[in-house]
Amino acid sequence: MSSDPTSAAKPSPVDPSPVDPSSVDPAALDQSAESLGMGGDLAPEKDADAYRKRMARRQDVQRQRVSERSVEKGLVLVFTGHGKGKTTASLGLALRTLGHGHQVAVVQFIKGGWEPGEAKALKAFGDALSWHALGEGFTWETQDRERDRQLVQAAWETSLSYLRDPKQKLVVLDEVNVALKLGYLELDQVLQGLDERPELTHVALTGRGAPEGLIQRADLVTEMSLVKHPFREQGVKAQQGIEF
């Protein structure tokens, strides 16, 4: 289920004029959708009939927005930031893609010292999922910079084999942003690999510290913000189903 990226700001009490159905200007449609608002208690109308009219017009604008968007392409999706949920978001995409009967490949950089719950659960999809945990743990665990570098480069070669494979609908490069940040992988390598994908292959790249060049190349970038974390603030240990 896709979400509507329009603003949640309270709409103007003045009901905007409807958009001309023949309009193909995405910006005008987006502006109209934002002006009409999301409804609920954010709408200024007090009576049910006026509210229904606003929402009917919002529905009409939304249908036009959806029909106007006709481009289909393989997307580059970046999940970065200091907050929790980057890998979780990418594996949610993997689950969604597998559910539609497509093939997915997951290559985990850095991680590899344990088998996470996601890997166990997604085995139910059999050969539709290819999962590779090719690291040996965090830098403070491995304590061997050159070994880490070699493993990252080997993981990248594995990633390229999937990025070039037209059978893969989604390729997840988990913690690849960290590998870039640590200097174990060059940005140009990653950008060139992205360019080698078939036209309709999606790729999700996770990890904090995504470089600006990758952000500029991406179609979608989500930055997870850290607001609270039980590990830091309450001394709660990593738990099954939450961290792994």
Coordinates of N, CA and C in Angstrom, one line a residue, residues 135-235:
G135 N 30.3 -10.4 5.4 CA 31.2 -9.7 6.4 C 31.5 -10.7 7.5
E136 N 32.3 -10.2 8.4 CA 32.7 -11.0 9.6 C 32.4 -10.2 10.9
G137 N 31.6 -9.2 10.8 CA 31.2 -8.4 12.0 C 31.7 -7.0 11.9
F138 N 31.5 -6.3 13.0 CA 31.9 -4.9 13.0 C 33.4 -4.7 13.1
T139 N 33.9 -3.5 12.8 CA 35.3 -3.3 12.8 C 36.0 -3.6 14.1
W140 N 35.3 -3.3 15.2 CA 35.9 -3.5 16.5 C 35.9 -5.0 16.9
E141 N 35.2 -5.8 16.1 CA 35.2 -7.3 16.3 C 36.2 -7.9 15.4
T142 N 36.3 -7.5 14.2 CA 37.3 -8.1 13.3 C 38.7 -7.7 13.6
Q143 N 38.9 -6.4 13.8 CA 40.2 -5.8 14.2 C 41.3 -6.0 13.1
D144 N 40.9 -6.2 11.9 CA 41.8 -6.5 10.8 C 41.3 -5.7 9.5
R145 N 41.9 -4.5 9.3 CA 41.4 -3.6 8.3 C 41.6 -4.2 6.9
E146 N 42.7 -4.8 6.6 CA 42.9 -5.4 5.3 C 42.0 -6.6 5.0
R147 N 41.8 -7.4 6.0 CA 40.8 -8.5 5.9 C 39.4 -8.0 5.6
D148 N 39.0 -6.9 6.3 CA 37.7 -6.3 6.1 C 37.6 -5.8 4.6
R149 N 38.7 -5.1 4.2 CA 38.7 -4.6 2.8 C 38.5 -5.7 1.8
Q150 N 39.2 -6.8 2.0 CA 39.1 -7.9 1.0 C 37.7 -8.5 1.0
L151 N 37.1 -8.6 2.2 CA 35.8 -9.2 2.3 C 34.8 -8.2 1.6
V152 N 34.9 -6.9 1.8 CA 34.0 -6.0 1.1 C 34.1 -6.0 -0.4
Q153 N 35.4 -6.1 -0.9 CA 35.6 -6.2 -2.3 C 35.0 -7.5 -2.9
A154 N 35.1 -8.6 -2.1 CA 34.5 -9.8 -2.6 C 33.0 -9.7 -2.6
A155 N 32.4 -9.1 -1.5 CA 31.0 -8.9 -1.5 C 30.5 -8.0 -2.6
W156 N 31.3 -7.0 -3.0 CA 30.9 -6.2 -4.1 C 30.9 -7.0 -5.4
E157 N 31.8 -7.9 -5.6 CA 31.8 -8.7 -6.9 C 30.6 -9.6 -6.9
T158 N 30.2 -10.1 -5.7 CA 28.9 -10.9 -5.6 C 27.7 -10.0 -6.0
S159 N 27.8 -8.8 -5.5 CA 26.7 -7.8 -5.7 C 26.6 -7.5 -7.2
L160 N 27.7 -7.3 -7.9 CA 27.7 -7.0 -9.3 C 27.0 -8.2 -10.1
S161 N 27.2 -9.4 -9.7 CA 26.6 -10.5 -10.4 C 25.1 -10.5 -10.3
Y162 N 24.6 -10.0 -9.2 CA 23.1 -9.9 -9.1 C 22.6 -8.6 -9.7
L163 N 23.4 -7.5 -9.6 CA 22.9 -6.3 -10.3 C 22.8 -6.4 -11.8
R164 N 23.7 -7.3 -12.4 CA 23.7 -7.5 -13.8 C 22.6 -8.5 -14.3
D165 N 22.0 -9.2 -13.3 CA 21.2 -10.3 -13.6 C 19.7 -9.9 -13.9
P166 N 19.2 -10.0 -15.1 CA 17.8 -9.5 -15.4 C 16.8 -10.3 -14.6
K167 N 17.1 -11.4 -14.0 CA 16.1 -12.2 -13.3 C 15.8 -11.5 -11.9
Q168 N 16.7 -10.7 -11.4 CA 16.5 -10.1 -10.1 C 15.7 -8.9 -10.2
K169 N 14.6 -8.8 -9.5 CA 13.7 -7.7 -9.5 C 14.2 -6.6 -8.4
L170 N 14.8 -7.1 -7.3 CA 15.3 -6.3 -6.3 C 16.7 -6.8 -5.8
V171 N 17.6 -5.9 -5.7 CA 18.9 -6.3 -5.0 C 19.1 -5.4 -3.8
V172 N 19.3 -6.0 -2.7 CA 19.5 -5.2 -1.4 C 21.0 -5.3 -1.1
L173 N 21.6 -4.1 -1.0 CA 23.0 -4.0 -0.6 C 23.0 -3.4 0.8
D174 N 23.0 -4.3 1.8 CA 22.8 -4.0 3.2 C 24.2 -3.5 3.8
E175 N 24.2 -2.3 4.4 CA 25.4 -1.7 5.0 C 26.4 -1.4 4.0
V176 N 26.1 -1.3 2.8 CA 27.1 -0.8 1.8 C 27.5 0.6 2.0
N177 N 26.6 1.4 2.6 CA 27.0 2.8 2.9 C 28.1 2.9 3.9
V178 N 28.1 1.9 4.8 CA 29.1 1.9 5.9 C 30.5 1.5 5.2
A179 N 30.4 0.5 4.3 CA 31.6 0.1 3.6 C 32.2 1.3 2.8
L180 N 31.4 2.1 2.2 CA 31.8 3.3 1.6 C 32.4 4.3 2.5
K181 N 31.8 4.5 3.7 CA 32.3 5.4 4.7 C 33.6 5.0 5.2
L182 N 33.8 3.7 5.4 CA 35.1 3.2 6.0 C 36.2 3.2 4.9
G183 N 35.9 3.5 3.7 CA 36.9 3.5 2.6 C 37.2 2.2 2.0
Y184 N 36.4 1.2 2.3 CA 36.6 -0.2 1.8 C 36.1 -0.4 0.4
L185 N 35.3 0.6 0.0 CA 34.7 0.6 -1.4 C 34.7 2.0 -1.9
E186 N 34.9 2.1 -3.2 CA 34.9 3.4 -3.8 C 33.5 3.8 -4.4
L187 N 33.1 5.1 -4.2 CA 31.8 5.5 -4.7 C 31.7 5.3 -6.2
D188 N 32.7 5.5 -7.0 CA 32.7 5.3 -8.4 C 32.3 3.8 -8.8
Q189 N 32.9 2.9 -8.0 CA 32.5 1.5 -8.2 C 31.0 1.2 -8.0
V190 N 30.4 1.8 -7.0 CA 29.0 1.6 -6.7 C 28.2 2.3 -7.8
L191 N 28.5 3.5 -8.2 CA 27.7 4.2 -9.2 C 27.8 3.5 -10.5
Q192 N 29.0 3.0 -10.9 CA 29.1 2.2 -12.1 C 28.3 1.0 -12.1
G193 N 28.3 0.3 -10.9 CA 27.5 -0.9 -10.8 C 26.0 -0.7 -10.9
L194 N 25.5 0.5 -10.4 CA 24.1 0.8 -10.5 C 23.8 1.0 -12.0
D195 N 24.7 1.6 -12.8 CA 24.4 1.8 -14.2 C 24.4 0.5 -15.0
E196 N 24.9 -0.5 -14.5 CA 24.9 -1.8 -15.2 C 23.6 -2.6 -15.0
R197 N 22.7 -2.1 -14.2 CA 21.5 -2.9 -14.0 C 20.6 -2.9 -15.2
P198 N 19.8 -3.9 -15.3 CA 18.7 -3.9 -16.3 C 17.7 -2.8 -16.0
E199 N 16.9 -2.4 -17.0 CA 16.1 -1.2 -16.8 C 15.1 -1.2 -15.7
L200 N 14.6 -2.4 -15.3 CA 13.5 -2.5 -14.3 C 14.0 -3.1 -13.0
T201 N 15.3 -3.2 -12.8 CA 15.8 -3.8 -11.5 C 15.9 -2.7 -10.5
H202 N 15.3 -2.9 -9.3 CA 15.4 -2.0 -8.2 C 16.6 -2.4 -7.4
V203 N 17.2 -1.4 -6.7 CA 18.3 -1.7 -5.7 C 18.2 -0.8 -4.5
A204 N 18.3 -1.4 -3.3 CA 18.2 -0.7 -2.1 C 19.6 -0.7 -1.4
L205 N 20.0 0.4 -1.0 CA 21.4 0.6 -0.3 C 21.2 1.1 1.1
T206 N 21.7 0.4 2.1 CA 21.4 0.8 3.4 C 22.7 1.1 4.2
G207 N 22.5 1.8 5.3 CA 23.7 2.1 6.2 C 23.8 3.6 6.4
R208 N 24.3 3.9 7.6 CA 24.4 5.3 7.9 C 25.6 5.9 7.1
G209 N 25.5 7.2 6.9 CA 26.6 7.9 6.2 C 26.7 7.8 4.7
A210 N 25.5 7.7 4.1 CA 25.5 7.6 2.6 C 26.2 8.8 2.0
P211 N 27.1 8.6 1.1 CA 27.8 9.8 0.5 C 26.9 10.6 -0.4
E212 N 27.3 11.9 -0.5 CA 26.5 12.8 -1.2 C 26.3 12.4 -2.7
G213 N 27.3 11.8 -3.3 CA 27.2 11.3 -4.7 C 26.2 10.3 -4.9
L214 N 26.0 9.4 -3.9 CA 25.0 8.4 -3.9 C 23.6 9.0 -3.7
I215 N 23.5 9.9 -2.8 CA 22.3 10.6 -2.6 C 21.8 11.3 -3.8
Q216 N 22.7 11.9 -4.5 CA 22.3 12.6 -5.8 C 21.9 11.6 -6.8
R217 N 22.5 10.5 -6.9 CA 22.1 9.5 -7.9 C 20.8 8.8 -7.6
A218 N 20.4 8.7 -6.3 CA 19.3 7.9 -5.9 C 17.9 8.6 -6.4
D219 N 16.9 7.7 -6.5 CA 15.6 8.1 -6.8 C 14.8 8.4 -5.6
L220 N 15.1 7.7 -4.5 CA 14.4 7.9 -3.2 C 15.5 7.8 -2.1
V221 N 15.4 8.7 -1.2 CA 16.3 8.7 -0.1 C 15.5 9.0 1.2
T222 N 15.7 8.0 2.2 CA 15.0 8.2 3.5 C 16.1 8.2 4.5
E223 N 16.1 9.3 5.4 CA 17.0 9.4 6.4 C 16.3 9.1 7.8
M224 N 16.8 8.0 8.4 CA 16.2 7.6 9.7 C 16.8 8.5 10.8
S225 N 16.0 9.2 11.6 CA 16.5 10.1 12.6 C 16.4 9.4 14.0
L226 N 17.4 9.5 14.7 CA 17.4 8.9 16.1 C 16.8 9.9 17.1
V227 N 15.7 9.5 17.6 CA 15.0 10.3 18.7 C 15.3 9.7 20.0
K228 N 15.0 8.4 20.2 CA 15.2 7.7 21.4 C 15.7 6.3 21.0
H229 N 16.6 5.7 21.9 CA 17.0 4.3 21.7 C 17.2 3.6 23.0
P230 N 16.6 2.5 23.2 CA 16.7 1.8 24.6 C 18.1 1.3 24.9
F231 N 18.9 1.1 23.9 CA 20.3 0.6 24.2 C 21.0 1.7 25.0
R232 N 20.9 3.0 24.5 CA 21.6 4.1 25.1 C 21.0 4.6 26.4
E233 N 19.7 4.7 26.4 CA 19.0 5.4 27.4 C 18.5 4.5 28.6
Q234 N 18.4 3.2 28.3 CA 17.8 2.3 29.3 C 18.7 1.1 29.6
G235 N 19.8 0.9 28.8 CA 20.7 -0.2 29.0 C 20.1 -1.5 28.5

